[in-house]
Tab-separated table of C-alpha atoms and ligand atoms in Angstrom:
chain	number	residue	atom	x	y	z
W	13	UNK	CA	16.223	10.332	-1.284
W	14	UNK	CA	13.069	8.286	-1.543
W	15	UNK	CA	10.137	8.860	0.781
W	16	UNK	CA	9.702	6.593	3.815
W	17	UNK	CA	6.078	5.679	4.430
W	18	UNK	CA	4.144	3.724	7.018
W	19	UNK	CA	0.541	3.212	5.917
W	20	UNK	CA	-2.284	1.647	7.909
W	21	UNK	CA	-4.907	-0.382	6.060
W	22	UNK	CA	-7.930	-0.636	8.332
W	23	UNK	CA	-9.729	-3.038	5.960
W	24	UNK	CA	-13.428	-3.564	6.872
W	25	UNK	CA	-13.008	-2.600	10.525
W	26	UNK	CA	-14.334	0.186	12.796
W	27	UNK	CA	-17.683	1.923	12.948
W	28	UNK	CA	-17.639	5.589	11.985
W	29	UNK	CA	-17.352	6.605	15.641
W	30	UNK	CA	-14.518	4.159	16.375
W	31	UNK	CA	-12.772	5.163	13.172
W	32	UNK	CA	-12.930	8.849	14.073
W	33	UNK	CA	-11.454	8.113	17.503
W	34	UNK	CA	-8.695	6.012	15.982
W	35	UNK	CA	-7.852	8.718	13.430
W	36	UNK	CA	-7.660	11.346	16.176
W	37	UNK	CA	-5.384	9.134	18.253
W	38	UNK	CA	-3.113	8.485	15.267
W	39	UNK	CA	-2.911	12.210	14.468
W	40	UNK	CA	-2.040	13.008	18.096
W	41	UNK	CA	0.721	10.376	18.298
W	42	UNK	CA	2.004	11.339	14.853
W	43	UNK	CA	2.791	14.812	16.218
W	44	UNK	CA	5.133	13.180	18.776
W	45	UNK	CA	6.738	10.715	16.386
W	46	UNK	CA	10.476	10.184	16.438
W	47	UNK	CA	10.913	9.100	12.817
W	48	UNK	CA	10.623	11.047	9.583
W	49	UNK	CA	8.347	8.506	7.888
W	50	UNK	CA	5.145	9.821	6.306
W	51	UNK	CA	2.093	8.362	8.052
W	52	UNK	CA	-0.951	7.382	5.971
W	53	UNK	CA	-4.233	5.827	7.106
W	54	UNK	CA	-6.718	3.997	4.884
W	55	UNK	CA	-10.124	3.860	6.613
W	56	UNK	CA	-13.251	2.428	4.970
W	57	UNK	CA	-14.919	4.588	2.282
W	58	UNK	CA	-17.723	5.636	4.640
W	59	UNK	CA	-15.258	7.301	7.028
W	60	UNK	CA	-13.073	9.207	4.588
W	61	UNK	CA	-14.544	12.701	4.615
W	62	UNK	CA	-15.121	12.761	8.394
W	63	UNK	CA	-11.648	11.393	9.091
W	64	UNK	CA	-10.191	13.959	6.724
W	65	UNK	CA	-11.466	16.721	9.010
W	66	UNK	CA	-9.597	15.186	11.947
W	67	UNK	CA	-6.161	14.743	10.421
W	68	UNK	CA	-3.535	17.108	9.172
W	69	UNK	CA	-0.014	15.648	9.248
W	70	UNK	CA	-1.428	12.154	8.739
W	71	UNK	CA	-2.433	11.591	5.109
W	72	UNK	CA	-5.586	9.907	3.867
W	73	UNK	CA	-5.923	6.889	1.586
W	74	UNK	CA	-8.826	4.812	0.296
W	75	UNK	CA	-8.569	1.026	0.167
W	76	UNK	CA	-9.852	0.544	-3.369
W	77	UNK	CA	-11.505	2.411	-6.251
W	78	UNK	CA	-13.646	1.714	-9.295
W	79	UNK	CA	-12.114	1.053	-12.691
W	80	UNK	CA	-14.609	3.385	-14.388
W	81	UNK	CA	-14.881	7.159	-13.992
W	82	UNK	CA	-18.657	7.465	-13.484
W	83	UNK	CA	-22.036	6.069	-14.439
W	84	UNK	CA	-24.211	3.031	-13.844
W	85	UNK	CA	-21.939	1.021	-11.518
W	86	UNK	CA	-24.112	0.477	-8.452
W	87	UNK	CA	-22.132	0.329	-5.240
W	88	UNK	CA	-18.856	1.435	-6.750
W	89	UNK	CA	-16.767	4.505	-5.819
W	90	UNK	CA	-14.781	6.428	-8.423
W	91	UNK	CA	-11.327	7.974	-7.975
W	92	UNK	CA	-12.852	11.440	-8.439
W	93	UNK	CA	-15.275	10.799	-5.558
W	94	UNK	CA	-12.343	9.730	-3.387
W	95	UNK	CA	-10.410	12.846	-4.261
W	96	UNK	CA	-13.448	14.932	-3.298
W	97	UNK	CA	-13.362	13.479	0.246
W	98	UNK	CA	-9.781	14.667	0.727
W	99	UNK	CA	-8.144	11.304	0.010
W	100	UNK	CA	-4.716	11.654	-1.552
W	101	UNK	CA	-3.800	7.975	-1.907
W	102	UNK	CA	-5.621	4.798	-2.923
W	103	UNK	CA	-4.592	1.182	-2.337
W	104	UNK	CA	-4.914	-0.809	-5.569
W	105	UNK	CA	-4.482	-4.554	-5.984
W	106	UNK	CA	-4.510	-5.651	-2.362
W	107	UNK	CA	-4.404	-9.456	-2.243
W	108	UNK	CA	-7.895	-9.541	-0.702
W	109	UNK	CA	-9.232	-7.656	-3.753
W	110	UNK	CA	-7.347	-10.048	-6.026
W	111	UNK	CA	-8.495	-13.249	-4.314
W	112	UNK	CA	-11.971	-12.485	-2.902
W	113	UNK	CA	-13.169	-10.176	-5.687
W	114	UNK	CA	-11.231	-11.789	-8.548
W	115	UNK	CA	-9.487	-8.584	-9.556
W	116	UNK	CA	-6.904	-9.529	-12.170
W	117	UNK	CA	-3.820	-7.697	-13.383
W	118	UNK	CA	-5.630	-6.173	-16.389
W	119	UNK	CA	-8.436	-4.740	-14.248
W	120	UNK	CA	-5.915	-3.406	-11.735
W	121	UNK	CA	-4.023	-1.730	-14.564
W	122	UNK	CA	-7.257	0.021	-15.564
W	123	UNK	CA	-7.732	1.215	-11.974
W	124	UNK	CA	-4.120	2.405	-11.787
W	125	UNK	CA	-4.434	4.480	-14.943
W	126	UNK	CA	-7.751	5.989	-13.901
W	127	UNK	CA	-6.558	6.780	-10.367
W	128	UNK	CA	-3.410	8.457	-11.703
W	129	UNK	CA	-5.228	10.471	-14.357
W	130	UNK	CA	-7.645	11.652	-11.644
W	131	UNK	CA	-4.805	12.834	-9.406
W	132	UNK	CA	-4.727	10.107	-6.754
W	133	UNK	CA	-1.461	8.481	-5.711
W	134	UNK	CA	-1.817	4.692	-5.914
W	135	UNK	CA	-0.277	2.284	-3.422
W	136	UNK	CA	0.022	-0.699	-5.757
W	137	UNK	CA	0.172	-4.082	-4.000
W	138	UNK	CA	1.813	-7.237	-5.260
W	139	UNK	CA	2.602	-10.551	-3.609
W	140	UNK	CA	2.815	-14.287	-4.182
W	141	UNK	CA	0.828	-17.150	-2.656
W	142	UNK	CA	2.615	-19.727	-0.519
W	143	UNK	CA	2.179	-22.397	-3.266
W	144	UNK	CA	3.779	-20.040	-5.761
W	145	UNK	CA	6.749	-19.430	-3.460
W	146	UNK	CA	7.148	-23.135	-2.737
W	147	UNK	CA	7.004	-23.946	-6.449
W	148	UNK	CA	9.795	-21.435	-7.074
W	149	UNK	CA	7.483	-19.198	-9.122
W	150	UNK	CA	7.595	-16.180	-6.813
W	151	UNK	CA	9.661	-13.945	-9.086
W	152	UNK	CA	7.567	-14.829	-12.169
W	153	UNK	CA	4.377	-13.960	-10.292
W	154	UNK	CA	5.676	-10.586	-9.126
W	155	UNK	CA	7.097	-9.792	-12.566
W	156	UNK	CA	3.685	-10.472	-14.160
W	157	UNK	CA	1.801	-8.444	-11.511
W	158	UNK	CA	4.049	-5.443	-12.084
W	159	UNK	CA	4.484	-5.717	-15.847
W	160	UNK	CA	0.724	-5.921	-16.456
W	161	UNK	CA	-0.477	-3.851	-13.497
W	162	UNK	CA	1.837	-0.938	-14.351
W	163	UNK	CA	1.537	-1.215	-18.155
W	164	UNK	CA	1.376	2.087	-20.071
W	165	UNK	CA	1.987	4.181	-16.970
W	166	UNK	CA	4.353	7.022	-17.815
W	167	UNK	CA	7.656	7.702	-16.087
W	168	UNK	CA	6.186	10.952	-14.730
W	169	UNK	CA	3.163	9.128	-13.321
W	170	UNK	CA	5.443	6.542	-11.701
W	171	UNK	CA	6.691	9.375	-9.500
W	172	UNK	CA	3.270	9.298	-7.809
W	173	UNK	CA	3.143	5.515	-7.316
W	174	UNK	CA	4.097	3.613	-4.161
W	175	UNK	CA	4.606	-0.162	-4.370
W	176	UNK	CA	3.758	-2.524	-1.518
W	177	UNK	CA	5.174	-6.053	-1.511
W	178	UNK	CA	2.842	-8.201	0.549
W	179	UNK	CA	3.474	-11.947	0.423
W	180	UNK	CA	-0.031	-13.401	0.701
W	181	UNK	CA	1.115	-16.080	3.179
W	182	UNK	CA	2.195	-13.330	5.587
W	183	UNK	CA	-1.011	-11.256	5.526
W	184	UNK	CA	-2.978	-11.594	8.749
W	185	UNK	CA	-1.277	-14.903	9.552
W	186	UNK	CA	1.299	-13.843	12.131
W	187	UNK	CA	3.943	-15.372	9.847
W	188	UNK	CA	6.157	-12.478	8.815
W	189	UNK	CA	8.648	-12.634	5.953
W	190	UNK	CA	12.218	-12.772	7.231
W	191	UNK	CA	14.229	-9.595	6.701
W	192	UNK	CA	16.243	-11.473	4.043
W	193	UNK	CA	13.129	-12.646	2.199
W	194	UNK	CA	11.770	-9.088	2.208
W	195	UNK	CA	15.063	-7.564	1.052
W	196	UNK	CA	15.456	-10.174	-1.712
W	197	UNK	CA	12.042	-9.395	-3.192
W	198	UNK	CA	12.289	-5.629	-2.734
W	199	UNK	CA	15.621	-5.663	-4.588
W	200	UNK	CA	14.051	-7.792	-7.324
W	201	UNK	CA	11.186	-5.283	-7.645
W	202	UNK	CA	13.594	-2.341	-7.789
W	203	UNK	CA	15.667	-4.057	-10.505
W	204	UNK	CA	12.493	-4.864	-12.420
W	205	UNK	CA	11.525	-1.168	-12.341
W	206	UNK	CA	14.798	-0.387	-14.147
W	207	UNK	CA	13.744	-2.749	-16.966
W	208	UNK	CA	10.138	-1.561	-17.051
W	209	UNK	CA	10.781	2.189	-16.578
W	210	UNK	CA	14.161	3.700	-15.755
W	211	UNK	CA	16.999	3.760	-13.234
W	212	UNK	CA	15.579	6.943	-11.764
W	213	UNK	CA	12.098	5.471	-11.293
W	214	UNK	CA	13.655	2.455	-9.559
W	215	UNK	CA	15.900	4.571	-7.344
W	216	UNK	CA	13.079	6.921	-6.288
W	217	UNK	CA	10.370	4.272	-5.754
W	218	UNK	CA	9.117	3.782	-2.209
W	219	UNK	CA	8.637	0.020	-1.750
W	220	UNK	CA	6.690	-0.955	1.368
W	221	UNK	CA	6.632	-4.351	3.047
W	222	UNK	CA	3.287	-5.700	4.279
W	223	UNK	CA	2.235	-8.852	6.094
W	224	UNK	CA	2.171	-9.397	9.874
W	225	UNK	CA	4.375	-6.352	10.487
W	226	UNK	CA	4.286	-5.446	14.199
W	227	UNK	CA	6.174	-3.210	16.636
W	228	UNK	CA	8.382	-6.198	17.527
W	229	UNK	CA	9.554	-7.005	13.982
W	230	UNK	CA	9.324	-3.639	12.180
W	231	UNK	CA	12.832	-2.379	12.970
W	232	UNK	CA	14.616	-5.371	11.432
W	233	UNK	CA	12.430	-5.243	8.320
W	234	UNK	CA	12.957	-1.487	7.881
W	235	UNK	CA	16.715	-1.885	8.338
W	236	UNK	CA	16.972	-3.399	4.848
W	237	UNK	CA	18.277	-1.042	2.161
W	238	UNK	CA	15.358	-1.685	-0.220
W	239	UNK	CA	12.553	-1.665	2.357
W	240	UNK	CA	11.179	1.882	2.543
W	241	UNK	CA	8.404	1.363	5.077
W	242	UNK	CA	5.362	-0.763	5.693
W	243	UNK	CA	1.726	-1.373	4.845
W	244	UNK	CA	0.178	-2.418	8.121
W	245	UNK	CA	-3.118	-4.255	8.622
W	246	UNK	CA	-4.000	-5.620	12.056
W	247	UNK	CA	-1.473	-3.523	13.980
W	248	UNK	CA	-2.864	-0.322	12.411
W	249	UNK	CA	-6.092	-0.703	14.390
W	250	UNK	CA	-4.372	0.376	17.616
W	251	UNK	CA	-2.856	3.855	17.455
W	252	UNK	CA	-0.076	2.958	19.938
W	253	UNK	CA	1.005	-0.140	17.992
W	254	UNK	CA	0.793	1.671	14.674
W	255	UNK	CA	2.935	4.564	15.891
W	256	UNK	CA	5.363	2.130	17.539
W	257	UNK	CA	5.886	0.719	14.028
W	258	UNK	CA	6.373	4.244	12.651
W	259	UNK	CA	8.891	4.970	15.412
W	260	UNK	CA	10.730	1.706	14.683
W	261	UNK	CA	12.096	3.518	11.636
F	317	PGA	P1	-1.534	-7.582	8.321
F	317	PGA	O1	-2.128	-7.057	6.921
F	317	PGA	O2	-0.576	-6.516	8.799
F	317	PGA	O3	-2.716	-7.729	9.211
F	317	PGA	O4	-0.836	-8.869	8.033
F	317	PGA	C1	-1.326	-6.377	5.999
F	317	PGA	C2	-2.157	-5.973	4.808
F	317	PGA	O5	-3.058	-6.721	4.407
F	317	PGA	O6	-1.934	-4.888	4.236
């Protein structure tokens, strides 16, 4: 049985004080949750160690990490530093990192390998642009993102990876993928994992959907056989909405 996960990506939102309050509220509601999904929150770097003191059942993720282990990289944060704050997961390859910071598949592969060798569990994001979908290139784009992004990762290490499919046109737009569109791509990703790794890796992989997921549409997305949870942006900034998504499972 693969793990069900609902993860909240706070992006560049909340002051430290607001973030601590939000984390406490999420932890409290998590204790009353009615689903068996694992709940993860990804606050900004500056909040990680404080937030870690406030959560227990809720797990901690960072939103990004450096591609180098240590040294003269002003402003960057290494996987080992993240681990030392109590973070267990790290989001790698979010579309905002790809588009705003020009992070390409090769760089993301470097981050994936470093994060895994350090002991973090990566939540690896993939997703196509609207133009790519409209041009019929969506499967080629996802294949390339996974084949290069997950290159040289061992079958054992893949047991620590979570994949998030986030169509870029659905992120923060209010336009959610239909349940059929999500299922179609999640199935494609799972089949691709058989080619790239093994049947077992594919069967065990938790594949999250992300992009305008809300309490009102979560249940029909999560009802798909290959959708194993969600990566939530905007709706993760309100504990009640976030937990309503968790409880939609
Ligand atoms: P959204 O963001 O839920 O606000 O669309 C999802 C994400 O970027 O992970």
